[in-house]
XYZ file of C-alpha atoms in Angstrom:
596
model
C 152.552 -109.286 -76.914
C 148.780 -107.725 -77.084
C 148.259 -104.753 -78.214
C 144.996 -104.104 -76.088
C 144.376 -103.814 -72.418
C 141.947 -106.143 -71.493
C 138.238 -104.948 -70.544
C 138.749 -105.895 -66.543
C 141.493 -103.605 -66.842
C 140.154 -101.138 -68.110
C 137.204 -100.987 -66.412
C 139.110 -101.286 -62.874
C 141.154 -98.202 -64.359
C 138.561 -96.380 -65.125
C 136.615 -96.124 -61.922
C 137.396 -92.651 -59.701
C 140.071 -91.791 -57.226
C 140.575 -95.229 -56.001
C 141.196 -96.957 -58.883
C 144.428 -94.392 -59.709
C 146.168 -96.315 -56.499
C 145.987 -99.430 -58.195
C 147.559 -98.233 -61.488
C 150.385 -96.907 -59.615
C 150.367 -100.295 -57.450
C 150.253 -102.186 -61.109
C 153.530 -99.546 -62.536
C 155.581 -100.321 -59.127
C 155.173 -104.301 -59.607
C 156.120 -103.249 -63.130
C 158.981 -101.671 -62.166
C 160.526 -104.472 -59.764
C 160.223 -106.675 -63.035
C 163.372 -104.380 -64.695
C 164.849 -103.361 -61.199
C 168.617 -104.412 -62.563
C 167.827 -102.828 -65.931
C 170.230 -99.806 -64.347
C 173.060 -101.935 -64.433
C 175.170 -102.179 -67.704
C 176.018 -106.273 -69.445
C 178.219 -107.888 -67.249
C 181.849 -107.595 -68.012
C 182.980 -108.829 -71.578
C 179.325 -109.807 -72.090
C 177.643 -109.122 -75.511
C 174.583 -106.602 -74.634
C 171.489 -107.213 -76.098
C 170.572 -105.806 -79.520
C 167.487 -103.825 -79.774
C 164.322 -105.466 -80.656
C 162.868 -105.184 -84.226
C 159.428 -104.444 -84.870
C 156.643 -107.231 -84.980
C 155.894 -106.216 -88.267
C 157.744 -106.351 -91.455
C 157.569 -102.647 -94.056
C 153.863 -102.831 -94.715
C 153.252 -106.133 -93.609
C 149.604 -104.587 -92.575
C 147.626 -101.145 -92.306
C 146.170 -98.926 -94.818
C 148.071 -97.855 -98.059
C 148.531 -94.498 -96.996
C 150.737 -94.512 -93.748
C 149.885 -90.854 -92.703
C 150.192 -90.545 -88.547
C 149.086 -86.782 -87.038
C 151.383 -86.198 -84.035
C 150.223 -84.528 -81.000
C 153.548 -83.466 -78.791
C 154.751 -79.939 -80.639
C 152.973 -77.061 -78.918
C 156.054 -74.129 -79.873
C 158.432 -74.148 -82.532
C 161.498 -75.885 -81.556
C 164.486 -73.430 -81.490
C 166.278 -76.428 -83.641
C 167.141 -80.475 -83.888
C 170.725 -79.741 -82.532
C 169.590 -81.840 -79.262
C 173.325 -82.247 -78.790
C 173.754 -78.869 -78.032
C 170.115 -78.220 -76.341
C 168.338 -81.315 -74.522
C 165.404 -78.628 -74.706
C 165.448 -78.089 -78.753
C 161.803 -79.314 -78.652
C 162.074 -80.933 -82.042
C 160.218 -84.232 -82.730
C 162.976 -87.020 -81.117
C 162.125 -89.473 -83.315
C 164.338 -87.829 -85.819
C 167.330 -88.068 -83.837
C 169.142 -91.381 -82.072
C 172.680 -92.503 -80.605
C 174.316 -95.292 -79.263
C 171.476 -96.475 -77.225
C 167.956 -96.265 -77.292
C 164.952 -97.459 -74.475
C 162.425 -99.945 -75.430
C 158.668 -99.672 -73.935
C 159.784 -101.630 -70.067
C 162.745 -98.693 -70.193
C 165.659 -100.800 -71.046
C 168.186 -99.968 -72.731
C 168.666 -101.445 -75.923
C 171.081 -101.282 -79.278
C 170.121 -98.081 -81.580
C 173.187 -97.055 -83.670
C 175.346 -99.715 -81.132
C 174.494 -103.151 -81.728
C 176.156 -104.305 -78.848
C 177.809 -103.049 -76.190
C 180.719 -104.601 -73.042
C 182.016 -102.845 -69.728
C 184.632 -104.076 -68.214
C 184.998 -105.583 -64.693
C 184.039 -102.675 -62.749
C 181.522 -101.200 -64.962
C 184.348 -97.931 -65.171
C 185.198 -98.668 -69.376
C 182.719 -99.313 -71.895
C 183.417 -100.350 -75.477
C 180.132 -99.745 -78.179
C 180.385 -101.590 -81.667
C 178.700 -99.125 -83.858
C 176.422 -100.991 -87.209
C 179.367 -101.123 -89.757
C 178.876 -99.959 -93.138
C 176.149 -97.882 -92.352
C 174.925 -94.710 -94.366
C 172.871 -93.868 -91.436
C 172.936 -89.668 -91.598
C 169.664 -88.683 -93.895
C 172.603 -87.426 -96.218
C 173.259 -90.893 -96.843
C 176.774 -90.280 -94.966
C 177.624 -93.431 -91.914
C 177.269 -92.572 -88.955
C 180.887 -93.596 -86.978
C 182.367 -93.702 -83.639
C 183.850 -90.170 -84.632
C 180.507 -88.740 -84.666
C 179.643 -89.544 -81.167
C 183.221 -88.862 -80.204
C 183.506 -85.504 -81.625
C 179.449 -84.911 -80.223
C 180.247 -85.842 -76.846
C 183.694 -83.909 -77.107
C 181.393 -80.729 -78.456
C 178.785 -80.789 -75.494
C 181.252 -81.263 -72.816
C 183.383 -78.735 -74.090
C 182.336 -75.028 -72.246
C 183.149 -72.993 -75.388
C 180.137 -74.591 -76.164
C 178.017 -73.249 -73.793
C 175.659 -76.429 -73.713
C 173.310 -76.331 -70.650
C 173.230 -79.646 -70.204
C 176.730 -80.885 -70.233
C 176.612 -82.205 -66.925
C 174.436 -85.257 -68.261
C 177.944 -86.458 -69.542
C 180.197 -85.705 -66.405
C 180.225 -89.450 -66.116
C 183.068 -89.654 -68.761
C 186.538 -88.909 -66.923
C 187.746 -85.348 -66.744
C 184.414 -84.366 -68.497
C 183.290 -81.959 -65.430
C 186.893 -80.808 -64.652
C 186.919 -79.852 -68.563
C 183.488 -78.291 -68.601
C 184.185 -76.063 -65.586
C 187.893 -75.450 -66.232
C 189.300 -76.797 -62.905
C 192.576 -77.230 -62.356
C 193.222 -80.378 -60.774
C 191.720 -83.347 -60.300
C 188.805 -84.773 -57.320
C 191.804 -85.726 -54.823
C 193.514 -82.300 -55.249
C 196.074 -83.399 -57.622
C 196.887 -80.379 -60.027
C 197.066 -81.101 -63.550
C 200.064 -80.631 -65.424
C 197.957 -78.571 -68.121
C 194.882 -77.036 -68.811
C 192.840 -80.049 -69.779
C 191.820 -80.398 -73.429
C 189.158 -82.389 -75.674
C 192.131 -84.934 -76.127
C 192.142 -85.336 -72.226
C 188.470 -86.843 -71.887
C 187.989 -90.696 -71.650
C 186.733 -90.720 -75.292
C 188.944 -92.829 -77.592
C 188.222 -93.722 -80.966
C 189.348 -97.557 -81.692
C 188.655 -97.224 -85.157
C 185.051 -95.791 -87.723
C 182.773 -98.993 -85.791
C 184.362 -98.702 -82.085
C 183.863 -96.305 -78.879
C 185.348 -96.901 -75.938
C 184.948 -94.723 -73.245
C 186.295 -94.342 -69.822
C 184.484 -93.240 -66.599
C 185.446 -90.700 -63.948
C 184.787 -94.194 -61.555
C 182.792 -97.213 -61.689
C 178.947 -96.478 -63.558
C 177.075 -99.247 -63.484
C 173.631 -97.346 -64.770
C 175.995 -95.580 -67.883
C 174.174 -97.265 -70.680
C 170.828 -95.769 -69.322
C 172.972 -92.246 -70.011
C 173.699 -93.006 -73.357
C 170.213 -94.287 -74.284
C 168.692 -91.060 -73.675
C 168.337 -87.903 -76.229
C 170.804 -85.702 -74.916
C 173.463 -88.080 -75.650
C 172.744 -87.941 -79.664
C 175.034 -87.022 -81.752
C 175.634 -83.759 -84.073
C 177.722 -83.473 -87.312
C 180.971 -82.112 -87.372
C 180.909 -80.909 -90.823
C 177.692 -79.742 -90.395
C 178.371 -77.630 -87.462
C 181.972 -76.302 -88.571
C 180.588 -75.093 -91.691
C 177.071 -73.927 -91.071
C 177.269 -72.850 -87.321
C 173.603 -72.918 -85.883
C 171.758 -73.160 -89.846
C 172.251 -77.052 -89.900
C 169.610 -77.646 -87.548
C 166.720 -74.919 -87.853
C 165.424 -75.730 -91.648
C 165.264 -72.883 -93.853
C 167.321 -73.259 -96.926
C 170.210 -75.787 -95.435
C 168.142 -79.587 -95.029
C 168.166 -80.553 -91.277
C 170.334 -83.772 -91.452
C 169.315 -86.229 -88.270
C 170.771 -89.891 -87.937
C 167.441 -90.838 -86.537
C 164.411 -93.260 -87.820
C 162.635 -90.457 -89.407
C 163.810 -87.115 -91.099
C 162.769 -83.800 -91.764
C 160.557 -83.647 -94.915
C 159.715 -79.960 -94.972
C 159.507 -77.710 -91.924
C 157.209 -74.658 -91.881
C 158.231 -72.569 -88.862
C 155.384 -71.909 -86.420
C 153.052 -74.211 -88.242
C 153.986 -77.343 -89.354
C 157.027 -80.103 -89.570
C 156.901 -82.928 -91.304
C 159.144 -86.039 -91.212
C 159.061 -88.940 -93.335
C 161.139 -92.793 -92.556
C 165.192 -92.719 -92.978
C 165.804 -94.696 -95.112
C 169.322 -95.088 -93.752
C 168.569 -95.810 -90.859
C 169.573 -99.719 -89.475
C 166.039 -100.798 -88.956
C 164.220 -98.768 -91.745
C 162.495 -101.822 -93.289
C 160.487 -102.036 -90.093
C 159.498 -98.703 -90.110
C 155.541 -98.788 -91.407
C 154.501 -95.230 -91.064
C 154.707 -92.916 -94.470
C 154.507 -89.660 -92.918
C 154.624 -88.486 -89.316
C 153.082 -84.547 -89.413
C 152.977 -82.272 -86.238
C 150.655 -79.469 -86.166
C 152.583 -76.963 -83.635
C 149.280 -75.890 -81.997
C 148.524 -74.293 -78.680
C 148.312 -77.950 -75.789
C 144.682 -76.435 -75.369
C 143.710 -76.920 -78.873
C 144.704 -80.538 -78.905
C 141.335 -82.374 -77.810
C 139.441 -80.510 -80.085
C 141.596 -81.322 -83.263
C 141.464 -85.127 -81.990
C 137.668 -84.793 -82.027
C 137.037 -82.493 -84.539
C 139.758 -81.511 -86.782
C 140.107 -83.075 -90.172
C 142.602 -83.979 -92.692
C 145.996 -81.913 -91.689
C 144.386 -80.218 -88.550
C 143.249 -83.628 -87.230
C 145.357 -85.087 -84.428
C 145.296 -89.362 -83.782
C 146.399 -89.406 -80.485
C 146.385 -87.264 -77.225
C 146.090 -87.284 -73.278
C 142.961 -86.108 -71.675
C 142.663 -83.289 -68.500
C 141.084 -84.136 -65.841
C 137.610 -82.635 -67.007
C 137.652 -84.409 -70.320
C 138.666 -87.774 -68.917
C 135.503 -87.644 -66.967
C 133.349 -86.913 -70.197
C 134.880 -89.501 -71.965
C 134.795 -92.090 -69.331
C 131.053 -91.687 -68.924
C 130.377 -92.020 -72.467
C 130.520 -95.630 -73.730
C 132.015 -94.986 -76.775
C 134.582 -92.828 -75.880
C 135.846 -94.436 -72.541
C 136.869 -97.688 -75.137
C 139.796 -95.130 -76.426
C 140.966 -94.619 -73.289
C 144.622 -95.846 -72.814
C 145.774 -95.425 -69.031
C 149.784 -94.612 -68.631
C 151.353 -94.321 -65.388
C 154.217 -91.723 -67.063
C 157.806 -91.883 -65.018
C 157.565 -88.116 -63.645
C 156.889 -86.297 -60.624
C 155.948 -82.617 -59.765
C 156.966 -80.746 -57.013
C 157.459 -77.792 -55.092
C 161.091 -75.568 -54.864
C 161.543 -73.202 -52.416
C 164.492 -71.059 -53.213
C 166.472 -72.000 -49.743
C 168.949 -68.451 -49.928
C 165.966 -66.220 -50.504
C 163.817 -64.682 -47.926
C 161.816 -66.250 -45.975
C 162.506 -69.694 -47.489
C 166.044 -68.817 -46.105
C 164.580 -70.495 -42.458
C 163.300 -73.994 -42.861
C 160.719 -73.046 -40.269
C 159.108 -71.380 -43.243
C 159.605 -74.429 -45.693
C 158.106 -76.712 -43.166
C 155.103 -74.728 -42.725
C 154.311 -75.116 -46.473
C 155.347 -78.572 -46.881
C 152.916 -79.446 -43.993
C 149.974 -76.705 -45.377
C 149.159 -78.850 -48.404
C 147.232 -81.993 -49.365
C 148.349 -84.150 -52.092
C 145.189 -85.967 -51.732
C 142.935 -83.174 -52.257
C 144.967 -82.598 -55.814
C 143.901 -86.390 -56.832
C 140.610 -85.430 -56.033
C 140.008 -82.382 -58.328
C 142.117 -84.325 -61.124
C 140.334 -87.459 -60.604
C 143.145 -89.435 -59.838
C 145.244 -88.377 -62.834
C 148.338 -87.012 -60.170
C 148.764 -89.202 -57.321
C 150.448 -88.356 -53.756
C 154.059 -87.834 -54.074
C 156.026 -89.647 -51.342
C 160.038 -90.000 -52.704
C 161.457 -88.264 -55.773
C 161.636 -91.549 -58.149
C 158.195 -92.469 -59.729
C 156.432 -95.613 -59.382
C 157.396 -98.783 -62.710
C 161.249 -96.862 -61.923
C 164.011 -98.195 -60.461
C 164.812 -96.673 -57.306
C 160.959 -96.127 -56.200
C 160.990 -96.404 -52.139
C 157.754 -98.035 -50.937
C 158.049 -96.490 -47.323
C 155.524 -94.925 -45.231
C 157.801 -92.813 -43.056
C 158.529 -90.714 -45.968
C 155.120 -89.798 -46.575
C 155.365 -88.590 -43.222
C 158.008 -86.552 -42.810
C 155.653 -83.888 -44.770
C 152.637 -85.065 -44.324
C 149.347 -82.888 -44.458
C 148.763 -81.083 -41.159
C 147.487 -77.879 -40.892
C 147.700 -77.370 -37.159
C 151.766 -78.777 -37.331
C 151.716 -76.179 -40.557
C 151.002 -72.880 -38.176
C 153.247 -74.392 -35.239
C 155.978 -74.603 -37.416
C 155.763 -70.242 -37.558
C 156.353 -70.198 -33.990
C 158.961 -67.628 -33.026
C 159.206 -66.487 -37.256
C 157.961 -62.985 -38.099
C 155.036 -64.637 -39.582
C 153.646 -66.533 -36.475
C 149.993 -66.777 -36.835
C 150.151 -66.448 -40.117
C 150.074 -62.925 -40.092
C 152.985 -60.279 -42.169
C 153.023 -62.728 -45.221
C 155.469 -60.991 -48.087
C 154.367 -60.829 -51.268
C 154.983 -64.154 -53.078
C 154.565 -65.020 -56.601
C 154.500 -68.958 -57.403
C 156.795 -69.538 -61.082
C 155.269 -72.530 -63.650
C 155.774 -72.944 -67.484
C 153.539 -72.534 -69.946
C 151.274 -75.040 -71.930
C 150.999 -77.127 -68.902
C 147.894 -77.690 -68.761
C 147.506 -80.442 -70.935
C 149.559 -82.216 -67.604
C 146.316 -80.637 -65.270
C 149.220 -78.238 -63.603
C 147.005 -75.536 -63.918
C 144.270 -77.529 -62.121
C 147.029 -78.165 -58.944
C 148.617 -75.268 -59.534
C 145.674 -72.644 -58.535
C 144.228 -75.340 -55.604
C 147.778 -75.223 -54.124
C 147.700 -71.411 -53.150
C 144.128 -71.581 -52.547
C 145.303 -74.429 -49.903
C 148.234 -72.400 -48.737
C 145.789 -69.359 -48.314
C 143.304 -71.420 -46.320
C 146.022 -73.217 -44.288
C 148.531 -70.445 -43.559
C 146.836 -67.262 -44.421
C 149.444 -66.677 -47.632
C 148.546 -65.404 -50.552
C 150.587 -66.341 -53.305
C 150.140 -64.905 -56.975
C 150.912 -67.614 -59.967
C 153.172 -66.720 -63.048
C 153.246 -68.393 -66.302
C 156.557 -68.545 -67.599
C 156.818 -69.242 -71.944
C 158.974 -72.329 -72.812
C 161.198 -70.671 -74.339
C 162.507 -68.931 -71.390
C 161.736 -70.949 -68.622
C 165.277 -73.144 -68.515
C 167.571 -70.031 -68.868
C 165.546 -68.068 -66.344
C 165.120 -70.998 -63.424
C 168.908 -71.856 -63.893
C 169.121 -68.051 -62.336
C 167.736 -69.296 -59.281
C 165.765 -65.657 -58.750
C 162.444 -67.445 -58.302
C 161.515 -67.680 -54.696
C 159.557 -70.568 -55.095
C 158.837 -72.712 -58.152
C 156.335 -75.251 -59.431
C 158.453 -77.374 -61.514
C 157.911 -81.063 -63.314
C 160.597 -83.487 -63.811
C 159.993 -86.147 -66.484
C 162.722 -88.786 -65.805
C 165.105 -89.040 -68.771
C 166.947 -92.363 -67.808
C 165.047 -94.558 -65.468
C 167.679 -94.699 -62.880
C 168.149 -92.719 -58.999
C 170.741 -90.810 -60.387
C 168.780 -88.614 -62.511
C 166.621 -87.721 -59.478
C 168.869 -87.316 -56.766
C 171.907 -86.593 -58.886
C 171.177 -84.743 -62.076
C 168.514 -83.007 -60.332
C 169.513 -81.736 -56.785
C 173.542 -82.841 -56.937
C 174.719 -79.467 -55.414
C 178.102 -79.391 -56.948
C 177.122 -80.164 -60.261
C 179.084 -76.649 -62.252
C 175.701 -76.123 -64.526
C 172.370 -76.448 -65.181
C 170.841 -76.535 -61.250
C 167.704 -75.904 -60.911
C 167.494 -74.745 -56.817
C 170.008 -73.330 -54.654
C 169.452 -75.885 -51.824
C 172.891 -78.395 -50.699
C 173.983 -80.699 -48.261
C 177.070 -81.977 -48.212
C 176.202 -85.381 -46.616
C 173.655 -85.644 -49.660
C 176.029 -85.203 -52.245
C 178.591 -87.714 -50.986
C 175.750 -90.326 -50.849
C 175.377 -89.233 -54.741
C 178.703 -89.652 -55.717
C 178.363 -93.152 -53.535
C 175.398 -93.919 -55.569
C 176.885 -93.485 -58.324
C 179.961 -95.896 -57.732
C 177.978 -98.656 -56.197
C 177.534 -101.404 -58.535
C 175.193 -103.495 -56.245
C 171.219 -102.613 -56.924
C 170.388 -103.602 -52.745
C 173.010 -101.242 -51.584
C 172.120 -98.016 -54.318
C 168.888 -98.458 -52.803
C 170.154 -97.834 -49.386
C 172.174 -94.962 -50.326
C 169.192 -93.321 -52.056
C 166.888 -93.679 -49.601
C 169.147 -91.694 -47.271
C 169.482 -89.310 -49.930
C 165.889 -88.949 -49.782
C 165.113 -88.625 -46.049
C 168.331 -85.683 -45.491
C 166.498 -84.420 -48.653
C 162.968 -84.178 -47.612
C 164.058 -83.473 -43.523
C 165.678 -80.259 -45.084
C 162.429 -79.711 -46.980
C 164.978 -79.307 -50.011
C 162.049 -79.909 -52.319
C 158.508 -80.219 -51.470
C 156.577 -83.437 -53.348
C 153.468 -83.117 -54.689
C 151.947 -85.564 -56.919
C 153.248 -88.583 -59.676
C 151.724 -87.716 -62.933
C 149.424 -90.365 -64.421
C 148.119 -90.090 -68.278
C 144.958 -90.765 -69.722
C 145.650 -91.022 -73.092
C 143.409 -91.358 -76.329
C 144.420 -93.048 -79.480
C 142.353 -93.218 -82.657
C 140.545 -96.701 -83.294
C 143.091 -96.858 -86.048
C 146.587 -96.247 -84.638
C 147.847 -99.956 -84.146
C 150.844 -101.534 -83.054
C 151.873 -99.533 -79.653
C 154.058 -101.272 -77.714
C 152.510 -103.112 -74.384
C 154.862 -102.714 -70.825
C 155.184 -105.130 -68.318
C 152.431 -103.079 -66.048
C 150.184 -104.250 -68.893
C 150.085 -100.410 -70.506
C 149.961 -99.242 -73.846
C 153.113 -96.861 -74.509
C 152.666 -93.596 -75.869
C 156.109 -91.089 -76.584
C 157.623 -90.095 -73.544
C 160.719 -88.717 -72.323
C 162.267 -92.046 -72.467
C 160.832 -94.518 -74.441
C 160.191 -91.855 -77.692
C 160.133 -94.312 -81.163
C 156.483 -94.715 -81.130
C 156.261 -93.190 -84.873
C 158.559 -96.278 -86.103
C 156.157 -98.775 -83.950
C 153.012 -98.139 -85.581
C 150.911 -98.346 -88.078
C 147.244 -97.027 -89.699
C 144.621 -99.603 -90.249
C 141.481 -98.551 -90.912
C 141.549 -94.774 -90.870
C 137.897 -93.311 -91.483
């Protein structure tokens, strides 16, 4: 598969606005090409193993493998992703049973195959035997996932994102301590670790049962919350085994920590455990942890260790560097699977009256935020991205919050702020060191739109990383700006992980429907791909009709590679694939050839 997009391509990608519409059109036809990737191998069918790299240990590239990462802009709190999806450690150092190729499949990692019964409700993984996959040389086992999976579910744990394995039978009536079952059905004890559909066949084999049928469950277990942690490890060193210091961080992924300098540097360096090590080309993967709006200038200036050999350009840059003929040919275009959006906090005044939520949805266009980016967001119409499973090409959605300013101000009729007149104070929430996704670009032309259209003035607050998740899971912010970068390519993590209103943790916005939340759980259970589609795109209409979230834009990258980072993997939409929330190997893809 090339490596390269072609020079028509390119050139058609890089013209202005209109050209963005045709890289989304190109990720959609993409997308329809892996439509059934949500559903798990048939029943008592071998899945397929993952895909080695082209290239054999060295088999090309420079003699020194050295590859300066781009994606660490705070020191992670740790690599303990089992405990916190939002560690912010480097995930390349950390794998499971599954992992996603480049078309966001999942594929073999630590499971070399994988079979699901009849009605997709009881999976069985075969785990590499004989391994010495743990960067202390110890195997990794069906105990370790067991035990993990056992750990994050449990609530004396206190992991914010245990609901990403509710799918496991009696894992949400565990996590939130109820006491009896969906139909009402008391149980006879409090339920227990032993109680969850996690069995242990023997050190190679994991079967586990779901709550009901899941046909998109191997797209949970490819992603990084679903890594595992070590048991010895974690009984015997609490929080240490993961943050560095003087205990080594021990991952199971295809790199591992080298040396980690808090606040400045981490380095990681190839497994050599791990199953597919021998394909691994890359020496040395080092992250700066620098500021997002230092990153350009240490990709075009910075040498040595401050250098950086890849990053993603804001909307300013990408028009420098597509009008200069030398620097538009390192332009990589990457429609990324995420969204951004808009959540008004539906119990707080006066988002409390949808009269209120209408008004906004209606006060702002998506089109004039392509414009100032140059195409790099693109008008949101349904919560699942474009080259992702689930994306609904209809019109009427677009309309249901369509751009109108005159609709905007008759939707005040009868409030106390007809007219636009009596506006409360308002403060808009965002996190920080987003501006390397333009969000501070949309962010300030949003209330500039909403104070032209509505006569609102709206004040914007940066929120640090570090706090963001704790504080929005509060649900005190009146209205958010918020990103969601899909972590499995499947509905569910849209309409599901995201807005499910019953879910016990980890919700983002107070807003619920109980006719949306049975068409989740139906979702869920529906093992046809025609029919999940149906369900969803009810989902979405009750969704957006209640103005439950407000859409914005789909996020589309720009990125920049150095002339001699080779061997990125090439999608079906004819893209080269940089880290992302899903696909995230890229260090053990690559390799140097050439460096200057």
């Amino acid at each position: 598969m090339s490596t390269e997009v072609t020079s028509d391509v390119r050139d058609r990608l890089l013209e202005k606005r209109t050209s963005r519409r045709n890289v989304i059109k190109l990720a959609s036809i993409a997308g329809a090409g892996v439509a059934t990737a949500g559903l798990s191998a048939k029943a008592g069918a071998a899945a397929p193993a993952a895909r080695p790299s082209l290239l054999s240990a060295k088999a090309q590239g420079d003699a020194e493998q050295l590859f300066y990462d781009q994606d660490i802009h705070e020191n992670p709190t740790s690599f303990d992703f089992n405990l916190n999806l939002y560690a912010g450690a480097p995930p390349v150092a950390v794998t499971g049973l599954l992992n996603f190729d480049e078309n966001m499949v999942a594929i073999g990692d630590w499971a070399e195959r994988w079979e699901a019964n009849e009605d997709f409700s009881v999976y069985t993984f075969f785990i590499r035997p004989n391994n010495t996959g743990w960067a202390d040389g110890a195997p990794v086992t069906a105990h370790d996932f067991a035990w993990s999976f056992a750990r994050q579910l449990d609530p004396a744990t206190g992991a914010a994102y245990a609901g990403f394995l509710f799918d496991i039978k009696n894992g949400e009536a565990f996590n939130t301590g109820a006491t009896a079952d969906a139909d009402g059905t008391p149980f006879a004890a409090p339920l227990t670790r032993e109680d969850l559909g996690i069995k242990v066949i023997d050190d190679w084999t994991l079967e586990l049962t779901m709550q009901g049928p899941r046909g998109y469950f191997p797209q949970v277990v490819a992603y990084v919350a679903a890594v595992p942690a070590r048991q010895d490890l974690v009984e015997s060193l609490g929080d240490a085994w993961a943050i560095g210091g003087d205990n080594p961080v021990v991952t199971c992924g295809p790199f591992m920590v080298d040396s980690w300098e808090h606040g400045v540097r981490i380095e990681l360096v190839p497994n050599p455990g791990y199953w597919n090590a021998e394909a691994i080309n890359v020496d040395r993967s080092i992250y700066q942890i620098h500021p997002a709006a230092n990153s350009l200038l240490m990709f075009e200036e910075g040498t040595g260790d401050e250098s950086l050999d890849w990053t993603r350009l804001s909307a300013a840059d990408y028009e420098r560097f597509s009008a200069d003929p030398e620097l538009s040919q390192l332009i990589q275009p990457f429609v990324y699977p995420g969204v951004w959006m808009l959540l008004p906090q539906v119990t707080m005044a006066p988002f409390d009256d949808i009269r209120v939520r209408t008004a906004l949805s209606h006060a702002i266009d998506r089109t004039r935020i392509e414009q100032i980016s140059l195409g790099l967001l693109t008008p949101m119409a349904c919560l699942i991205p474009p080259g992702v499973f689930g994306y609904l090409d209809d019109p009427g959605l677009a309309e249901i919050q369509r751009f109108d300013p005159e609709l905007a101000m008759a939707s005040l009729v009868g409030t106390p702020y007809e007219g636009g007149q009596n506006w409360p104070e308002m403060t808009l929430y965002m996190r920080s060191n987003e501006e390397q996704y333009n969000a501070d670009i949309m962010a300030n032309d949003i209330v500039a739109q909403i104070q032209e259209n509505l006569g609102w003035q709206i004040q914007i607050q940066i929120v640090p990383t570090s706090n963001w998740t704790a504080q929005l899971n509060q649900l005190q912010w009146p209205l958010v700006m918020i990103r969601w970068w899909y972590d499995y390519p499947d509905p569910n993590n849209g309409y599901g992980d995201m807005f499910y209103s019953r879910k016990s943790s980890g919700r983002r916005q107070a807003w619920s429907n109980d006719t949306f939340d049975d068409l989740v759980n139906a979702g869920k259970a529906e093992g046809d791909n025609a029919k999940r589609l149906e369900i969803y795109h009810q989902a979405e209409t009750i969704m957006q009709e209640e103005r439950g979230y407000i859409p914005l834009v789909y996020r589309t990258d720009m990125n920049v590679f150095k002339p001699w980072v080779k061997g990125l993997k090439t999608n079906e939409g004819g893209f080269l694939v940089p880290n992302t929330n899903i696909y995230r190997t890229m260090e053990a893809d690559i390799y140097i050839e050439g460096r200057e």
